[in-house]
Amino acid sequence: LKQVHPNGVTISATAMESINALLLDVEQRMTAKAIELVRLNKKATLGARHVQASMHLLFPPELARMAMSEGTKAVTKFNKTK
């Protein structure tokens, strides 16, 4: 929130709990769908392609594209810090 609104916009504890619950639900759904794809493909390892495919199956197209873009940026940034 501070990155988007650095001028002092805050969020209440209740709102933070709601957002956290929402994100946990999305993460659980994505994980379940990715694991389902791994099993359908008869693989033993969860890979980036499985996670990407699960996003495309769960989210509307525009949201899936944005999620893919942000995920790619995060992984690239993480790998640069190694």
PDB file of N, CA, C and O in Angstrom:
ATOM      1  N   LEU A   1       0.829  -1.191   0.000  1.00  0.00           N
ATOM      2  CA  LEU A   1       0.000   0.000   0.000  1.00  0.00           C
ATOM      3  C   LEU A   1       0.872   1.253   0.000  1.00  0.00           C
ATOM      4  O   LEU A   1       0.542   2.221  -0.654  1.00  0.00           O
ATOM      5  N   LYS A   2       1.982   1.184   0.718  1.00  0.00           N
ATOM      6  CA  LYS A   2       2.873   2.344   0.777  1.00  0.00           C
ATOM      7  C   LYS A   2       3.543   2.610  -0.567  1.00  0.00           C
ATOM      8  O   LYS A   2       3.892   3.747  -0.863  1.00  0.00           O
ATOM      9  N   GLN A   3       3.714   1.566  -1.383  1.00  0.00           N
ATOM     10  CA  GLN A   3       4.294   1.760  -2.706  1.00  0.00           C
ATOM     11  C   GLN A   3       3.314   2.469  -3.633  1.00  0.00           C
ATOM     12  O   GLN A   3       3.708   3.271  -4.472  1.00  0.00           O
ATOM     13  N   VAL A   4       2.031   2.181  -3.476  1.00  0.00           N
ATOM     14  CA  VAL A   4       1.009   2.764  -4.348  1.00  0.00           C
ATOM     15  C   VAL A   4       0.578   4.137  -3.855  1.00  0.00           C
ATOM     16  O   VAL A   4       0.392   5.059  -4.636  1.00  0.00           O
ATOM     17  N   HIS A   5       0.416   4.268  -2.528  1.00  0.00           N
ATOM     18  CA  HIS A   5      -0.017   5.532  -1.924  1.00  0.00           C
ATOM     19  C   HIS A   5       0.936   5.917  -0.794  1.00  0.00           C
ATOM     20  O   HIS A   5       0.643   5.716   0.382  1.00  0.00           O
ATOM     21  N   PRO A   6       2.070   6.493  -1.122  1.00  0.00           N
ATOM     22  CA  PRO A   6       3.055   6.822  -0.083  1.00  0.00           C
ATOM     23  C   PRO A   6       2.666   8.003   0.790  1.00  0.00           C
ATOM     24  O   PRO A   6       3.318   8.276   1.782  1.00  0.00           O
ATOM     25  N   ASN A   7       1.572   8.677   0.475  1.00  0.00           N
ATOM     26  CA  ASN A   7       1.217   9.900   1.202  1.00  0.00           C
ATOM     27  C   ASN A   7       0.403   9.648   2.473  1.00  0.00           C
ATOM     28  O   ASN A   7      -0.312  10.519   2.926  1.00  0.00           O
ATOM     29  N   GLY A   8       0.508   8.476   3.068  1.00  0.00           N
ATOM     30  CA  GLY A   8      -0.111   8.263   4.358  1.00  0.00           C
ATOM     31  C   GLY A   8      -1.440   7.541   4.355  1.00  0.00           C
ATOM     32  O   GLY A   8      -2.124   7.529   5.367  1.00  0.00           O
ATOM     33  N   VAL A   9      -1.864   6.943   3.246  1.00  0.00           N
ATOM     34  CA  VAL A   9      -3.102   6.167   3.230  1.00  0.00           C
ATOM     35  C   VAL A   9      -2.870   4.897   4.026  1.00  0.00           C
ATOM     36  O   VAL A   9      -1.853   4.220   3.867  1.00  0.00           O
ATOM     37  N   THR A  10      -3.805   4.566   4.925  1.00  0.00           N
ATOM     38  CA  THR A  10      -3.645   3.389   5.771  1.00  0.00           C
ATOM     39  C   THR A  10      -4.789   2.413   5.538  1.00  0.00           C
ATOM     40  O   THR A  10      -5.756   2.728   4.836  1.00  0.00           O
ATOM     41  N   ILE A  11      -4.676   1.243   6.152  1.00  0.00           N
ATOM     42  CA  ILE A  11      -5.704   0.222   6.036  1.00  0.00           C
ATOM     43  C   ILE A  11      -5.999  -0.307   7.437  1.00  0.00           C
ATOM     44  O   ILE A  11      -5.081  -0.498   8.237  1.00  0.00           O
ATOM     45  N   SER A  12      -7.272  -0.530   7.709  1.00  0.00           N
ATOM     46  CA  SER A  12      -7.650  -0.991   9.045  1.00  0.00           C
ATOM     47  C   SER A  12      -7.278  -2.463   9.213  1.00  0.00           C
ATOM     48  O   SER A  12      -7.063  -3.192   8.244  1.00  0.00           O
ATOM     49  N   ALA A  13      -7.223  -2.897  10.455  1.00  0.00           N
ATOM     50  CA  ALA A  13      -6.894  -4.294  10.749  1.00  0.00           C
ATOM     51  C   ALA A  13      -7.949  -5.235  10.181  1.00  0.00           C
ATOM     52  O   ALA A  13      -7.624  -6.310   9.663  1.00  0.00           O
ATOM     53  N   THR A  14      -9.202  -4.837  10.236  1.00  0.00           N
ATOM     54  CA  THR A  14     -10.293  -5.663   9.702  1.00  0.00           C
ATOM     55  C   THR A  14     -10.161  -5.813   8.187  1.00  0.00           C
ATOM     56  O   THR A  14     -10.326  -6.915   7.653  1.00  0.00           O
ATOM     57  N   ALA A  15      -9.864  -4.716   7.508  1.00  0.00           N
ATOM     58  CA  ALA A  15      -9.682  -4.765   6.059  1.00  0.00           C
ATOM     59  C   ALA A  15      -8.472  -5.626   5.703  1.00  0.00           C
ATOM     60  O   ALA A  15      -8.510  -6.396   4.739  1.00  0.00           O
ATOM     61  N   MET A  16      -7.413  -5.510   6.485  1.00  0.00           N
ATOM     62  CA  MET A  16      -6.214  -6.318   6.246  1.00  0.00           C
ATOM     63  C   MET A  16      -6.525  -7.805   6.415  1.00  0.00           C
ATOM     64  O   MET A  16      -6.065  -8.629   5.628  1.00  0.00           O
ATOM     65  N   GLU A  17      -7.323  -8.152   7.424  1.00  0.00           N
ATOM     66  CA  GLU A  17      -7.719  -9.544   7.625  1.00  0.00           C
ATOM     67  C   GLU A  17      -8.535 -10.061   6.449  1.00  0.00           C
ATOM     68  O   GLU A  17      -8.351 -11.194   6.009  1.00  0.00           O
ATOM     69  N   SER A  18      -9.432  -9.227   5.923  1.00  0.00           N
ATOM     70  CA  SER A  18     -10.249  -9.627   4.777  1.00  0.00           C
ATOM     71  C   SER A  18      -9.392  -9.860   3.539  1.00  0.00           C
ATOM     72  O   SER A  18      -9.578 -10.843   2.818  1.00  0.00           O
ATOM     73  N   ILE A  19      -8.453  -8.970   3.294  1.00  0.00           N
ATOM     74  CA  ILE A  19      -7.560  -9.121   2.143  1.00  0.00           C
ATOM     75  C   ILE A  19      -6.691 -10.357   2.307  1.00  0.00           C
ATOM     76  O   ILE A  19      -6.485 -11.117   1.356  1.00  0.00           O
ATOM     77  N   ASN A  20      -6.205 -10.584   3.521  1.00  0.00           N
ATOM     78  CA  ASN A  20      -5.388 -11.764   3.782  1.00  0.00           C
ATOM     79  C   ASN A  20      -6.185 -13.039   3.524  1.00  0.00           C
ATOM     80  O   ASN A  20      -5.684 -13.969   2.903  1.00  0.00           O
ATOM     81  N   ALA A  21      -7.432 -13.088   3.971  1.00  0.00           N
ATOM     82  CA  ALA A  21      -8.277 -14.261   3.747  1.00  0.00           C
ATOM     83  C   ALA A  21      -8.520 -14.478   2.255  1.00  0.00           C
ATOM     84  O   ALA A  21      -8.490 -15.622   1.770  1.00  0.00           O
ATOM     85  N   LEU A  22      -8.738 -13.397   1.522  1.00  0.00           N
ATOM     86  CA  LEU A  22      -8.940 -13.489   0.080  1.00  0.00           C
ATOM     87  C   LEU A  22      -7.701 -14.055  -0.612  1.00  0.00           C
ATOM     88  O   LEU A  22      -7.789 -14.963  -1.447  1.00  0.00           O
ATOM     89  N   LEU A  23      -6.538 -13.537  -0.253  1.00  0.00           N
ATOM     90  CA  LEU A  23      -5.300 -13.999  -0.872  1.00  0.00           C
ATOM     91  C   LEU A  23      -4.998 -15.457  -0.524  1.00  0.00           C
ATOM     92  O   LEU A  23      -4.528 -16.215  -1.373  1.00  0.00           O
ATOM     93  N   LEU A  24      -5.280 -15.851   0.697  1.00  0.00           N
ATOM     94  CA  LEU A  24      -5.085 -17.247   1.079  1.00  0.00           C
ATOM     95  C   LEU A  24      -6.003 -18.169   0.282  1.00  0.00           C
ATOM     96  O   LEU A  24      -5.591 -19.250  -0.157  1.00  0.00           O
ATOM     97  N   ASP A  25      -7.249 -17.747   0.058  1.00  0.00           N
ATOM     98  CA  ASP A  25      -8.182 -18.538  -0.736  1.00  0.00           C
ATOM     99  C   ASP A  25      -7.705 -18.684  -2.174  1.00  0.00           C
ATOM    100  O   ASP A  25      -7.719 -19.785  -2.740  1.00  0.00           O
ATOM    101  N   VAL A  26      -7.257 -17.589  -2.766  1.00  0.00           N
ATOM    102  CA  VAL A  26      -6.745 -17.631  -4.147  1.00  0.00           C
ATOM    103  C   VAL A  26      -5.520 -18.545  -4.229  1.00  0.00           C
ATOM    104  O   VAL A  26      -5.399 -19.361  -5.147  1.00  0.00           O
ATOM    105  N   GLU A  27      -4.630 -18.434  -3.248  1.00  0.00           N
ATOM    106  CA  GLU A  27      -3.427 -19.277  -3.236  1.00  0.00           C
ATOM    107  C   GLU A  27      -3.793 -20.754  -3.125  1.00  0.00           C
ATOM    108  O   GLU A  27      -3.233 -21.596  -3.819  1.00  0.00           O
ATOM    109  N   GLN A  28      -4.762 -21.075  -2.280  1.00  0.00           N
ATOM    110  CA  GLN A  28      -5.189 -22.470  -2.134  1.00  0.00           C
ATOM    111  C   GLN A  28      -5.821 -23.005  -3.412  1.00  0.00           C
ATOM    112  O   GLN A  28      -5.555 -24.140  -3.823  1.00  0.00           O
ATOM    113  N   ARG A  29      -6.632 -22.186  -4.066  1.00  0.00           N
ATOM    114  CA  ARG A  29      -7.261 -22.614  -5.326  1.00  0.00           C
ATOM    115  C   ARG A  29      -6.217 -22.830  -6.419  1.00  0.00           C
ATOM    116  O   ARG A  29      -6.290 -23.792  -7.181  1.00  0.00           O
ATOM    117  N   MET A  30      -5.255 -21.894  -6.502  1.00  0.00           N
ATOM    118  CA  MET A  30      -4.202 -22.033  -7.513  1.00  0.00           C
ATOM    119  C   MET A  30      -3.362 -23.269  -7.268  1.00  0.00           C
ATOM    120  O   MET A  30      -3.034 -24.006  -8.193  1.00  0.00           O
ATOM    121  N   THR A  31      -3.011 -23.501  -6.022  1.00  0.00           N
ATOM    122  CA  THR A  31      -2.207 -24.668  -5.674  1.00  0.00           C
ATOM    123  C   THR A  31      -2.950 -25.949  -5.999  1.00  0.00           C
ATOM    124  O   THR A  31      -2.375 -26.883  -6.594  1.00  0.00           O
ATOM    125  N   ALA A  32      -4.220 -26.016  -5.631  1.00  0.00           N
ATOM    126  CA  ALA A  32      -5.012 -27.214  -5.908  1.00  0.00           C
ATOM    127  C   ALA A  32      -5.108 -27.474  -7.405  1.00  0.00           C
ATOM    128  O   ALA A  32      -4.963 -28.623  -7.853  1.00  0.00           O
ATOM    129  N   LYS A  33      -5.335 -26.432  -8.189  1.00  0.00           N
ATOM    130  CA  LYS A  33      -5.440 -26.593  -9.646  1.00  0.00           C
ATOM    131  C   LYS A  33      -4.098 -26.991 -10.245  1.00  0.00           C
ATOM    132  O   LYS A  33      -4.037 -27.843 -11.129  1.00  0.00           O
ATOM    133  N   ALA A  34      -3.005 -26.398  -9.754  1.00  0.00           N
ATOM    134  CA  ALA A  34      -1.671 -26.749 -10.264  1.00  0.00           C
ATOM    135  C   ALA A  34      -1.339 -28.210  -9.947  1.00  0.00           C
ATOM    136  O   ALA A  34      -0.814 -28.932 -10.799  1.00  0.00           O
ATOM    137  N   ILE A  35      -1.666 -28.655  -8.743  1.00  0.00           N
ATOM    138  CA  ILE A  35      -1.407 -30.051  -8.377  1.00  0.00           C
ATOM    139  C   ILE A  35      -2.260 -30.986  -9.216  1.00  0.00           C
ATOM    140  O   ILE A  35      -1.805 -32.053  -9.652  1.00  0.00           O
ATOM    141  N   GLU A  36      -3.490 -30.585  -9.485  1.00  0.00           N
ATOM    142  CA  GLU A  36      -4.360 -31.379 -10.354  1.00  0.00           C
ATOM    143  C   GLU A  36      -3.738 -31.524 -11.741  1.00  0.00           C
ATOM    144  O   GLU A  36      -3.748 -32.609 -12.331  1.00  0.00           O
ATOM    145  N   LEU A  37      -3.165 -30.432 -12.266  1.00  0.00           N
ATOM    146  CA  LEU A  37      -2.515 -30.476 -13.580  1.00  0.00           C
ATOM    147  C   LEU A  37      -1.290 -31.378 -13.559  1.00  0.00           C
ATOM    148  O   LEU A  37      -1.019 -32.095 -14.532  1.00  0.00           O
ATOM    149  N   VAL A  38      -0.530 -31.353 -12.468  1.00  0.00           N
ATOM    150  CA  VAL A  38       0.640 -32.224 -12.341  1.00  0.00           C
ATOM    151  C   VAL A  38       0.199 -33.683 -12.408  1.00  0.00           C
ATOM    152  O   VAL A  38       0.791 -34.502 -13.123  1.00  0.00           O
ATOM    153  N   ARG A  39      -0.844 -34.004 -11.685  1.00  0.00           N
ATOM    154  CA  ARG A  39      -1.339 -35.386 -11.668  1.00  0.00           C
ATOM    155  C   ARG A  39      -1.895 -35.805 -13.021  1.00  0.00           C
ATOM    156  O   ARG A  39      -1.697 -36.941 -13.447  1.00  0.00           O
ATOM    157  N   LEU A  40      -2.604 -34.888 -13.694  1.00  0.00           N
ATOM    158  CA  LEU A  40      -3.137 -35.209 -15.022  1.00  0.00           C
ATOM    159  C   LEU A  40      -2.019 -35.481 -16.032  1.00  0.00           C
ATOM    160  O   LEU A  40      -2.171 -36.311 -16.928  1.00  0.00           O
ATOM    161  N   ASN A  41      -0.914 -34.763 -15.877  1.00  0.00           N
ATOM    162  CA  ASN A  41       0.228 -34.944 -16.772  1.00  0.00           C
ATOM    163  C   ASN A  41       1.163 -36.067 -16.318  1.00  0.00           C
ATOM    164  O   ASN A  41       2.200 -36.289 -16.932  1.00  0.00           O
ATOM    165  N   LYS A  42       0.803 -36.725 -15.215  1.00  0.00           N
ATOM    166  CA  LYS A  42       1.577 -37.840 -14.670  1.00  0.00           C
ATOM    167  C   LYS A  42       3.036 -37.445 -14.424  1.00  0.00           C
ATOM    168  O   LYS A  42       3.969 -38.162 -14.772  1.00  0.00           O
ATOM    169  N   LYS A  43       3.196 -36.288 -13.819  1.00  0.00           N
ATOM    170  CA  LYS A  43       4.526 -35.789 -13.447  1.00  0.00           C
ATOM    171  C   LYS A  43       4.687 -35.875 -11.933  1.00  0.00           C
ATOM    172  O   LYS A  43       3.720 -35.992 -11.197  1.00  0.00           O
ATOM    173  N   ALA A  44       5.922 -35.800 -11.484  1.00  0.00           N
ATOM    174  CA  ALA A  44       6.201 -35.859 -10.046  1.00  0.00           C
ATOM    175  C   ALA A  44       6.579 -34.495  -9.483  1.00  0.00           C
ATOM    176  O   ALA A  44       6.607 -34.322  -8.272  1.00  0.00           O
ATOM    177  N   THR A  45       6.865 -33.530 -10.359  1.00  0.00           N
ATOM    178  CA  THR A  45       7.351 -32.228  -9.909  1.00  0.00           C
ATOM    179  C   THR A  45       6.434 -31.108 -10.396  1.00  0.00           C
ATOM    180  O   THR A  45       6.080 -31.056 -11.578  1.00  0.00           O
ATOM    181  N   LEU A  46       6.086 -30.223  -9.475  1.00  0.00           N
ATOM    182  CA  LEU A  46       5.299 -29.044  -9.816  1.00  0.00           C
ATOM    183  C   LEU A  46       6.237 -28.012 -10.434  1.00  0.00           C
ATOM    184  O   LEU A  46       7.241 -27.639  -9.829  1.00  0.00           O
ATOM    185  N   GLY A  47       5.914 -27.560 -11.624  1.00  0.00           N
ATOM    186  CA  GLY A  47       6.770 -26.605 -12.316  1.00  0.00           C
ATOM    187  C   GLY A  47       6.066 -25.291 -12.571  1.00  0.00           C
ATOM    188  O   GLY A  47       4.861 -25.124 -12.300  1.00  0.00           O
ATOM    189  N   ALA A  48       6.819 -24.357 -13.100  1.00  0.00           N
ATOM    190  CA  ALA A  48       6.275 -23.031 -13.388  1.00  0.00           C
ATOM    191  C   ALA A  48       5.127 -23.105 -14.388  1.00  0.00           C
ATOM    192  O   ALA A  48       4.142 -22.370 -14.273  1.00  0.00           O
ATOM    193  N   ARG A  49       5.233 -24.002 -15.339  1.00  0.00           N
ATOM    194  CA  ARG A  49       4.159 -24.131 -16.342  1.00  0.00           C
ATOM    195  C   ARG A  49       2.840 -24.559 -15.714  1.00  0.00           C
ATOM    196  O   ARG A  49       1.777 -24.130 -16.148  1.00  0.00           O
ATOM    197  N   HIS A  50       2.911 -25.416 -14.698  1.00  0.00           N
ATOM    198  CA  HIS A  50       1.690 -25.848 -14.026  1.00  0.00           C
ATOM    199  C   HIS A  50       1.033 -24.666 -13.303  1.00  0.00           C
ATOM    200  O   HIS A  50      -0.189 -24.513 -13.332  1.00  0.00           O
ATOM    201  N   VAL A  51       1.843 -23.851 -12.655  1.00  0.00           N
ATOM    202  CA  VAL A  51       1.316 -22.679 -11.948  1.00  0.00           C
ATOM    203  C   VAL A  51       0.731 -21.688 -12.946  1.00  0.00           C
ATOM    204  O   VAL A  51      -0.356 -21.135 -12.741  1.00  0.00           O
ATOM    205  N   GLN A  52       1.423 -21.464 -14.058  1.00  0.00           N
ATOM    206  CA  GLN A  52       0.924 -20.552 -15.086  1.00  0.00           C
ATOM    207  C   GLN A  52      -0.395 -21.051 -15.662  1.00  0.00           C
ATOM    208  O   GLN A  52      -1.348 -20.277 -15.833  1.00  0.00           O
ATOM    209  N   ALA A  53      -0.474 -22.330 -15.944  1.00  0.00           N
ATOM    210  CA  ALA A  53      -1.707 -22.897 -16.490  1.00  0.00           C
ATOM    211  C   ALA A  53      -2.850 -22.781 -15.490  1.00  0.00           C
ATOM    212  O   ALA A  53      -3.994 -22.501 -15.875  1.00  0.00           O
ATOM    213  N   SER A  54      -2.556 -22.977 -14.209  1.00  0.00           N
ATOM    214  CA  SER A  54      -3.611 -22.857 -13.200  1.00  0.00           C
ATOM    215  C   SER A  54      -4.134 -21.428 -13.136  1.00  0.00           C
ATOM    216  O   SER A  54      -5.339 -21.213 -12.946  1.00  0.00           O
ATOM    217  N   MET A  55      -3.254 -20.441 -13.309  1.00  0.00           N
ATOM    218  CA  MET A  55      -3.709 -19.048 -13.330  1.00  0.00           C
ATOM    219  C   MET A  55      -4.637 -18.800 -14.507  1.00  0.00           C
ATOM    220  O   MET A  55      -5.662 -18.147 -14.373  1.00  0.00           O
ATOM    221  N   HIS A  56      -4.268 -19.343 -15.665  1.00  0.00           N
ATOM    222  CA  HIS A  56      -5.101 -19.151 -16.856  1.00  0.00           C
ATOM    223  C   HIS A  56      -6.463 -19.819 -16.701  1.00  0.00           C
ATOM    224  O   HIS A  56      -7.455 -19.338 -17.245  1.00  0.00           O
ATOM    225  N   LEU A  57      -6.521 -20.911 -15.964  1.00  0.00           N
ATOM    226  CA  LEU A  57      -7.788 -21.602 -15.756  1.00  0.00           C
ATOM    227  C   LEU A  57      -8.669 -20.934 -14.699  1.00  0.00           C
ATOM    228  O   LEU A  57      -9.894 -21.000 -14.786  1.00  0.00           O
ATOM    229  N   LEU A  58      -8.069 -20.301 -13.721  1.00  0.00           N
ATOM    230  CA  LEU A  58      -8.831 -19.731 -12.608  1.00  0.00           C
ATOM    231  C   LEU A  58      -9.241 -18.274 -12.809  1.00  0.00           C
ATOM    232  O   LEU A  58     -10.281 -17.857 -12.308  1.00  0.00           O
ATOM    233  N   PHE A  59      -8.429 -17.488 -13.505  1.00  0.00           N
ATOM    234  CA  PHE A  59      -8.671 -16.056 -13.605  1.00  0.00           C
ATOM    235  C   PHE A  59      -9.191 -15.672 -14.983  1.00  0.00           C
ATOM    236  O   PHE A  59      -8.901 -16.345 -15.969  1.00  0.00           O
ATOM    237  N   PRO A  60      -9.895 -14.549 -15.066  1.00  0.00           N
ATOM    238  CA  PRO A  60     -10.257 -14.006 -16.382  1.00  0.00           C
ATOM    239  C   PRO A  60      -8.979 -13.668 -17.162  1.00  0.00           C
ATOM    240  O   PRO A  60      -7.926 -13.415 -16.558  1.00  0.00           O
ATOM    241  N   PRO A  61      -9.059 -13.662 -18.495  1.00  0.00           N
ATOM    242  CA  PRO A  61      -7.842 -13.490 -19.322  1.00  0.00           C
ATOM    243  C   PRO A  61      -6.982 -12.284 -18.973  1.00  0.00           C
ATOM    244  O   PRO A  61      -5.765 -12.407 -18.854  1.00  0.00           O
ATOM    245  N   GLU A  62      -7.589 -11.120 -18.796  1.00  0.00           N
ATOM    246  CA  GLU A  62      -6.800  -9.910 -18.514  1.00  0.00           C
ATOM    247  C   GLU A  62      -6.104 -10.010 -17.167  1.00  0.00           C
ATOM    248  O   GLU A  62      -4.927  -9.663 -17.018  1.00  0.00           O
ATOM    249  N   LEU A  63      -6.806 -10.504 -16.168  1.00  0.00           N
ATOM    250  CA  LEU A  63      -6.225 -10.662 -14.841  1.00  0.00           C
ATOM    251  C   LEU A  63      -5.115 -11.714 -14.858  1.00  0.00           C
ATOM    252  O   LEU A  63      -4.076 -11.539 -14.215  1.00  0.00           O
ATOM    253  N   ALA A  64      -5.306 -12.784 -15.616  1.00  0.00           N
ATOM    254  CA  ALA A  64      -4.271 -13.821 -15.726  1.00  0.00           C
ATOM    255  C   ALA A  64      -3.006 -13.254 -16.372  1.00  0.00           C
ATOM    256  O   ALA A  64      -1.894 -13.545 -15.929  1.00  0.00           O
ATOM    257  N   ARG A  65      -3.165 -12.415 -17.401  1.00  0.00           N
ATOM    258  CA  ARG A  65      -2.001 -11.801 -18.051  1.00  0.00           C
ATOM    259  C   ARG A  65      -1.241 -10.900 -17.089  1.00  0.00           C
ATOM    260  O   ARG A  65      -0.009 -10.927 -17.029  1.00  0.00           O
ATOM    261  N   MET A  66      -1.986 -10.105 -16.317  1.00  0.00           N
ATOM    262  CA  MET A  66      -1.323  -9.218 -15.354  1.00  0.00           C
ATOM    263  C   MET A  66      -0.626 -10.025 -14.261  1.00  0.00           C
ATOM    264  O   MET A  66       0.485  -9.692 -13.852  1.00  0.00           O
ATOM    265  N   ALA A  67      -1.265 -11.090 -13.805  1.00  0.00           N
ATOM    266  CA  ALA A  67      -0.664 -11.942 -12.777  1.00  0.00           C
ATOM    267  C   ALA A  67       0.614 -12.590 -13.303  1.00  0.00           C
ATOM    268  O   ALA A  67       1.620 -12.677 -12.591  1.00  0.00           O
ATOM    269  N   MET A  68       0.583 -13.029 -14.558  1.00  0.00           N
ATOM    270  CA  MET A  68       1.776 -13.630 -15.164  1.00  0.00           C
ATOM    271  C   MET A  68       2.906 -12.611 -15.248  1.00  0.00           C
ATOM    272  O   MET A  68       4.058 -12.917 -14.946  1.00  0.00           O
ATOM    273  N   SER A  69       2.565 -11.399 -15.644  1.00  0.00           N
ATOM    274  CA  SER A  69       3.570 -10.348 -15.763  1.00  0.00           C
ATOM    275  C   SER A  69       4.198 -10.032 -14.408  1.00  0.00           C
ATOM    276  O   SER A  69       5.428  -9.963 -14.283  1.00  0.00           O
ATOM    277  N   GLU A  70       3.374  -9.861 -13.387  1.00  0.00           N
ATOM    278  CA  GLU A  70       3.884  -9.551 -12.051  1.00  0.00           C
ATOM    279  C   GLU A  70       4.679 -10.721 -11.470  1.00  0.00           C
ATOM    280  O   GLU A  70       5.697 -10.522 -10.811  1.00  0.00           O
ATOM    281  N   GLY A  71       4.217 -11.933 -11.726  1.00  0.00           N
ATOM    282  CA  GLY A  71       4.946 -13.109 -11.249  1.00  0.00           C
ATOM    283  C   GLY A  71       6.310 -13.225 -11.892  1.00  0.00           C
ATOM    284  O   GLY A  71       7.306 -13.527 -11.225  1.00  0.00           O
ATOM    285  N   THR A  72       6.373 -12.959 -13.186  1.00  0.00           N
ATOM    286  CA  THR A  72       7.650 -13.006 -13.907  1.00  0.00           C
ATOM    287  C   THR A  72       8.606 -11.948 -13.377  1.00  0.00           C
ATOM    288  O   THR A  72       9.794 -12.217 -13.171  1.00  0.00           O
ATOM    289  N   LYS A  73       8.089 -10.736 -13.119  1.00  0.00           N
ATOM    290  CA  LYS A  73       8.930  -9.679 -12.560  1.00  0.00           C
ATOM    291  C   LYS A  73       9.465 -10.067 -11.189  1.00  0.00           C
ATOM    292  O   LYS A  73      10.637  -9.838 -10.878  1.00  0.00           O
ATOM    293  N   ALA A  74       8.623 -10.666 -10.358  1.00  0.00           N
ATOM    294  CA  ALA A  74       9.034 -11.058  -9.008  1.00  0.00           C
ATOM    295  C   ALA A  74      10.121 -12.133  -9.054  1.00  0.00           C
ATOM    296  O   ALA A  74      11.107 -12.064  -8.317  1.00  0.00           O
ATOM    297  N   VAL A  75       9.954 -13.115  -9.936  1.00  0.00           N
ATOM    298  CA  VAL A  75      10.954 -14.186 -10.047  1.00  0.00           C
ATOM    299  C   VAL A  75      12.270 -13.626 -10.573  1.00  0.00           C
ATOM    300  O   VAL A  75      13.345 -13.979 -10.080  1.00  0.00           O
ATOM    301  N   THR A  76      12.202 -12.739 -11.558  1.00  0.00           N
ATOM    302  CA  THR A  76      13.412 -12.121 -12.103  1.00  0.00           C
ATOM    303  C   THR A  76      14.143 -11.322 -11.028  1.00  0.00           C
ATOM    304  O   THR A  76      15.363 -11.439 -10.868  1.00  0.00           O
ATOM    305  N   LYS A  77      13.396 -10.547 -10.258  1.00  0.00           N
ATOM    306  CA  LYS A  77      14.002  -9.753  -9.181  1.00  0.00           C
ATOM    307  C   LYS A  77      14.628 -10.664  -8.133  1.00  0.00           C
ATOM    308  O   LYS A  77      15.725 -10.403  -7.638  1.00  0.00           O
ATOM    309  N   PHE A  78      13.935 -11.742  -7.791  1.00  0.00           N
ATOM    310  CA  PHE A  78      14.452 -12.694  -6.804  1.00  0.00           C
ATOM    311  C   PHE A  78      15.755 -13.333  -7.299  1.00  0.00           C
ATOM    312  O   PHE A  78      16.726 -13.456  -6.555  1.00  0.00           O
ATOM    313  N   ASN A  79      15.770 -13.736  -8.572  1.00  0.00           N
ATOM    314  CA  ASN A  79      16.960 -14.389  -9.117  1.00  0.00           C
ATOM    315  C   ASN A  79      18.155 -13.439  -9.212  1.00  0.00           C
ATOM    316  O   ASN A  79      19.293 -13.870  -9.127  1.00  0.00           O
ATOM    317  N   LYS A  80      17.894 -12.137  -9.399  1.00  0.00           N
ATOM    318  CA  LYS A  80      18.989 -11.170  -9.449  1.00  0.00           C
ATOM    319  C   LYS A  80      19.639 -10.981  -8.087  1.00  0.00           C
ATOM    320  O   LYS A  80      20.811 -10.631  -8.003  1.00  0.00           O
ATOM    321  N   THR A  81      18.901 -11.193  -7.018  1.00  0.00           N
ATOM    322  CA  THR A  81      19.453 -10.996  -5.672  1.00  0.00           C
ATOM    323  C   THR A  81      20.257 -12.181  -5.193  1.00  0.00           C
ATOM    324  O   THR A  81      20.918 -12.102  -4.167  1.00  0.00           O
ATOM    325  N   LYS A  82      20.218 -13.276  -5.900  1.00  0.00           N
ATOM    326  CA  LYS A  82      20.972 -14.473  -5.497  1.00  0.00           C
ATOM    327  C   LYS A  82      22.451 -14.294  -5.718  1.00  0.00           C
ATOM    328  O   LYS A  82      22.948 -13.687  -6.550  1.00  0.00           O
TER     329      LYS A  82
END
